[in-house]
Amino acid sequence: MVRENEIRPGEVAVAPPQATDAGLVFVGLIRTPWTSRLVTPRQGRADGPVCRLEIFQPWRQALSGVDQFERLEVLYWLHLSRRDLVMQSPANDGTARGTFALRSPVRPNPIGTSIATFVGIEDGTLLVRGLDCVDGTPLLDIKPDRTLFKPIAPPQAGDFETG
Ligand code: SAM
């Protein structure tokens, strides 16, 4: 069930420390067809509507080469979210789970991520499908989907050690 800012049975809010700016820079604005959280999909779909990532200057040049990737990871700031819940009840049924066990938009640092499908580039605007954020959501970053990305450097000793 989609939330706005209510506290539900079973949920726990805390008094978070004063939010401080970690130095994030919004690199653009995401334009989507959804004007409210209540109608925005819970997760993006590859066959969803085309959304526009309007890149601010001076970052437009950073789009160079993006068209080489079929899928892109898009990171955005879920700016309408409350940030103080440690236990949440996504179904609003009285049962709750910890925030770190959920992909809820309500988090101490409300960063959303989606794997989006590349559609095109128009004048500093990247067109993709597969997003799930409201119109006007700030854009944090764009990266090639890690499963498509081939590191430039050859593997180094220790890259694959697990312990
Ligand atoms: N795909 C991302 C992830 O997994 O990190 C976000 C998933 S989150 C469940 C998507 C939901 O966040 C939407 O259905 C909507 O209710 C809410 N949402 C979308 N844009 C938002 C915004 N700008 N601020 C707060 N909530 C937002």
Short mmCIF file of C-alpha atoms and ligand atoms in Angstrom, two decimals:
data_model
loop_
_atom_site.label_atom_id
_atom_site.label_comp_id
_atom_site.label_asym_id
_atom_site.label_seq_id
_atom_site.Cartn_x
_atom_site.Cartn_y
_atom_site.Cartn_z
CA MET A 1 0.00 0.00 0.00
CA VAL A 2 1.44 3.33 -0.99
CA ARG A 3 2.10 5.74 1.84
CA GLU A 4 2.32 9.43 2.07
CA ASN A 5 3.59 10.41 5.53
CA GLU A 6 1.37 8.57 7.98
CA ILE A 7 2.58 6.27 10.78
CA ARG A 8 0.89 2.86 10.66
CA PRO A 9 0.18 0.28 13.36
CA GLY A 10 3.40 -1.59 14.18
CA GLU A 11 5.68 1.10 12.77
CA VAL A 12 8.42 2.80 14.76
CA ALA A 13 9.72 6.32 14.14
CA VAL A 14 12.85 7.69 15.76
CA ALA A 15 14.22 11.18 16.30
CA PRO A 16 16.94 11.21 13.63
CA PRO A 17 20.02 13.34 13.96
CA GLN A 18 19.83 16.71 12.27
CA ALA A 19 19.98 16.05 8.53
CA THR A 20 23.20 17.39 7.15
CA ASP A 21 24.18 17.85 3.57
CA ALA A 22 26.53 15.04 2.62
CA GLY A 23 27.63 17.06 -0.37
CA LEU A 24 25.26 15.49 -2.87
CA VAL A 25 24.72 17.41 -6.07
CA PHE A 26 21.47 17.07 -7.99
CA VAL A 27 22.58 16.59 -11.58
CA GLY A 28 19.14 16.88 -13.14
CA LEU A 29 15.41 16.58 -12.83
CA ILE A 30 13.33 13.51 -13.67
CA ARG A 31 10.16 14.10 -15.65
CA THR A 32 7.63 11.28 -15.43
CA PRO A 33 3.89 10.95 -16.07
CA TRP A 34 3.18 10.45 -12.33
CA THR A 35 2.16 13.53 -10.36
CA SER A 36 1.59 11.77 -7.01
CA ARG A 37 3.17 8.94 -5.02
CA LEU A 38 -0.25 7.30 -4.87
CA VAL A 39 -0.25 6.55 -8.60
CA THR A 40 3.48 5.87 -9.10
CA PRO A 41 4.43 2.20 -9.68
CA ARG A 42 6.22 0.46 -6.80
CA GLN A 43 9.04 -0.60 -9.14
CA GLY A 44 9.79 0.47 -12.68
CA ARG A 45 9.17 -1.86 -15.61
CA ALA A 46 11.08 -2.18 -18.87
CA ASP A 47 7.77 -1.69 -20.71
CA GLY A 48 6.83 1.37 -18.63
CA PRO A 49 6.38 4.85 -20.11
CA VAL A 50 9.28 6.87 -21.47
CA CYS A 51 10.63 9.21 -18.78
CA ARG A 52 12.94 12.17 -19.30
CA LEU A 53 16.11 12.80 -17.33
CA GLU A 54 16.76 16.53 -17.86
CA ILE A 55 20.45 16.99 -17.09
CA PHE A 56 21.58 20.32 -15.64
CA GLN A 57 24.68 22.13 -16.86
CA PRO A 58 27.61 21.58 -16.43
CA TRP A 59 26.81 17.84 -16.42
CA ARG A 60 25.37 17.40 -19.92
CA GLN A 61 28.73 16.45 -21.40
CA ALA A 62 28.77 13.49 -18.99
CA LEU A 63 26.09 11.86 -21.18
CA SER A 64 28.75 11.15 -23.80
CA GLY A 65 28.88 7.38 -24.41
CA VAL A 66 25.72 6.58 -22.46
CA ASP A 67 24.09 5.48 -25.72
CA GLN A 68 26.48 2.49 -25.76
CA PHE A 69 24.51 0.86 -22.95
CA GLU A 70 21.16 -0.84 -23.31
CA ARG A 71 20.50 -0.58 -19.59
CA LEU A 72 21.45 2.13 -17.11
CA GLU A 73 21.28 2.31 -13.37
CA VAL A 74 19.54 5.53 -12.35
CA LEU A 75 19.90 6.92 -8.82
CA TYR A 76 17.48 9.52 -7.53
CA TRP A 77 16.54 11.38 -4.37
CA LEU A 78 13.07 10.46 -3.15
CA HIS A 79 12.55 13.99 -1.90
CA LEU A 80 9.00 13.61 -0.57
CA SER A 81 9.87 10.76 1.82
CA ARG A 82 9.90 10.94 5.57
CA ARG A 83 13.27 9.74 6.87
CA ASP A 84 12.65 8.68 10.46
CA LEU A 85 11.14 5.15 10.35
CA VAL A 86 13.19 2.18 11.55
CA MET A 87 10.28 -0.29 11.42
CA GLN A 88 7.76 -0.13 8.59
CA SER A 89 4.55 -1.84 7.58
CA PRO A 90 4.37 -1.64 3.78
CA ALA A 91 1.10 -3.57 3.68
CA ASN A 92 -0.36 -1.53 6.56
CA ASP A 93 -1.47 -4.78 8.21
CA GLY A 94 0.06 -4.30 11.67
CA THR A 95 3.19 -6.34 10.90
CA ALA A 96 6.44 -4.43 10.47
CA ARG A 97 9.95 -5.05 9.13
CA GLY A 98 13.17 -3.11 9.50
CA THR A 99 13.84 -0.37 6.98
CA PHE A 100 17.03 -2.09 5.80
CA ALA A 101 14.99 -5.18 4.90
CA LEU A 102 12.74 -3.15 2.58
CA ARG A 103 12.99 -1.18 -0.69
CA SER A 104 10.56 1.38 0.71
CA PRO A 105 11.17 5.02 -0.28
CA VAL A 106 11.14 5.86 3.45
CA ARG A 107 14.77 5.65 4.57
CA PRO A 108 17.32 7.73 6.46
CA ASN A 109 18.81 8.77 3.10
CA PRO A 110 15.99 8.35 0.58
CA ILE A 111 17.99 7.15 -2.42
CA GLY A 112 16.02 5.23 -5.05
CA THR A 113 17.61 3.12 -7.77
CA SER A 114 16.18 1.61 -10.95
CA ILE A 115 17.62 -0.31 -13.85
CA ALA A 116 16.29 1.69 -16.79
CA THR A 117 16.24 0.88 -20.51
CA PHE A 118 17.97 3.36 -22.81
CA VAL A 119 15.57 4.96 -25.31
CA GLY A 120 17.46 7.99 -26.67
CA ILE A 121 19.17 11.32 -26.05
CA GLU A 122 17.72 14.70 -27.06
CA ASP A 123 19.55 17.93 -26.34
CA GLY A 124 20.92 17.14 -22.90
CA THR A 125 17.93 15.01 -21.96
CA LEU A 126 18.19 11.24 -21.59
CA LEU A 127 15.07 9.22 -22.40
CA VAL A 128 14.58 5.92 -20.56
CA ARG A 129 11.92 3.44 -19.54
CA GLY A 130 11.75 1.65 -16.21
CA LEU A 131 11.40 4.38 -13.57
CA ASP A 132 9.08 4.60 -10.58
CA CYS A 133 9.37 8.16 -9.25
CA VAL A 134 7.07 11.15 -9.25
CA ASP A 135 7.48 13.97 -11.72
CA GLY A 136 10.11 16.43 -10.49
CA THR A 137 12.22 13.93 -8.52
CA PRO A 138 15.85 15.10 -8.31
CA LEU A 139 18.39 13.01 -10.22
CA LEU A 140 21.56 11.96 -8.40
CA ASP A 141 23.51 9.85 -10.88
CA ILE A 142 23.46 7.57 -13.92
CA LYS A 143 25.75 4.56 -14.38
CA PRO A 144 25.92 1.69 -16.86
CA ASP A 145 24.14 -1.40 -15.54
CA ARG A 146 26.92 -3.31 -13.78
CA THR A 147 26.13 -6.52 -15.68
CA LEU A 148 26.98 -4.71 -18.97
CA PHE A 149 29.99 -2.85 -17.70
CA LYS A 150 33.43 -4.10 -18.64
CA PRO A 151 36.10 -2.57 -16.41
CA ILE A 152 38.89 -0.90 -18.35
CA ALA A 153 41.68 -2.25 -16.12
CA PRO A 154 42.49 -5.99 -16.16
CA PRO A 155 41.61 -7.86 -12.95
CA GLN A 156 44.01 -7.23 -10.07
CA ALA A 157 45.30 -9.75 -7.55
CA GLY A 158 42.82 -9.82 -4.69
CA ASP A 159 39.79 -8.69 -6.76
CA PHE A 160 38.07 -12.02 -6.24
CA GLU A 161 39.08 -12.80 -2.66
CA THR A 162 36.10 -13.08 -0.35
CA GLY A 163 37.43 -13.30 3.14
N1 SAM B 1 13.04 1.56 -7.45
C1 SAM B 1 13.45 2.33 -6.30
C2 SAM B 1 14.25 1.44 -5.35
O1 SAM B 1 13.95 0.25 -5.28
O2 SAM B 1 15.18 1.93 -4.72
C3 SAM B 1 12.31 3.01 -5.58
C4 SAM B 1 11.25 2.05 -5.08
S1 SAM B 1 10.02 2.87 -4.10
C5 SAM B 1 9.12 1.44 -3.51
C6 SAM B 1 8.94 3.55 -5.32
C7 SAM B 1 7.81 4.30 -4.64
O3 SAM B 1 8.35 5.49 -4.04
C8 SAM B 1 6.73 4.80 -5.55
O4 SAM B 1 5.72 3.83 -5.74
C9 SAM B 1 6.18 6.02 -4.80
O5 SAM B 1 5.18 5.62 -3.88
C10 SAM B 1 7.39 6.50 -4.01
N2 SAM B 1 8.01 7.69 -4.61
C11 SAM B 1 8.24 7.93 -5.91
N3 SAM B 1 8.85 9.10 -6.08
C12 SAM B 1 9.03 9.63 -4.85
C13 SAM B 1 9.62 10.83 -4.36
N4 SAM B 1 10.17 11.73 -5.18
N5 SAM B 1 9.63 11.03 -3.02
C14 SAM B 1 9.08 10.11 -2.19
N6 SAM B 1 8.51 8.97 -2.58
C15 SAM B 1 8.49 8.73 -3.91
#
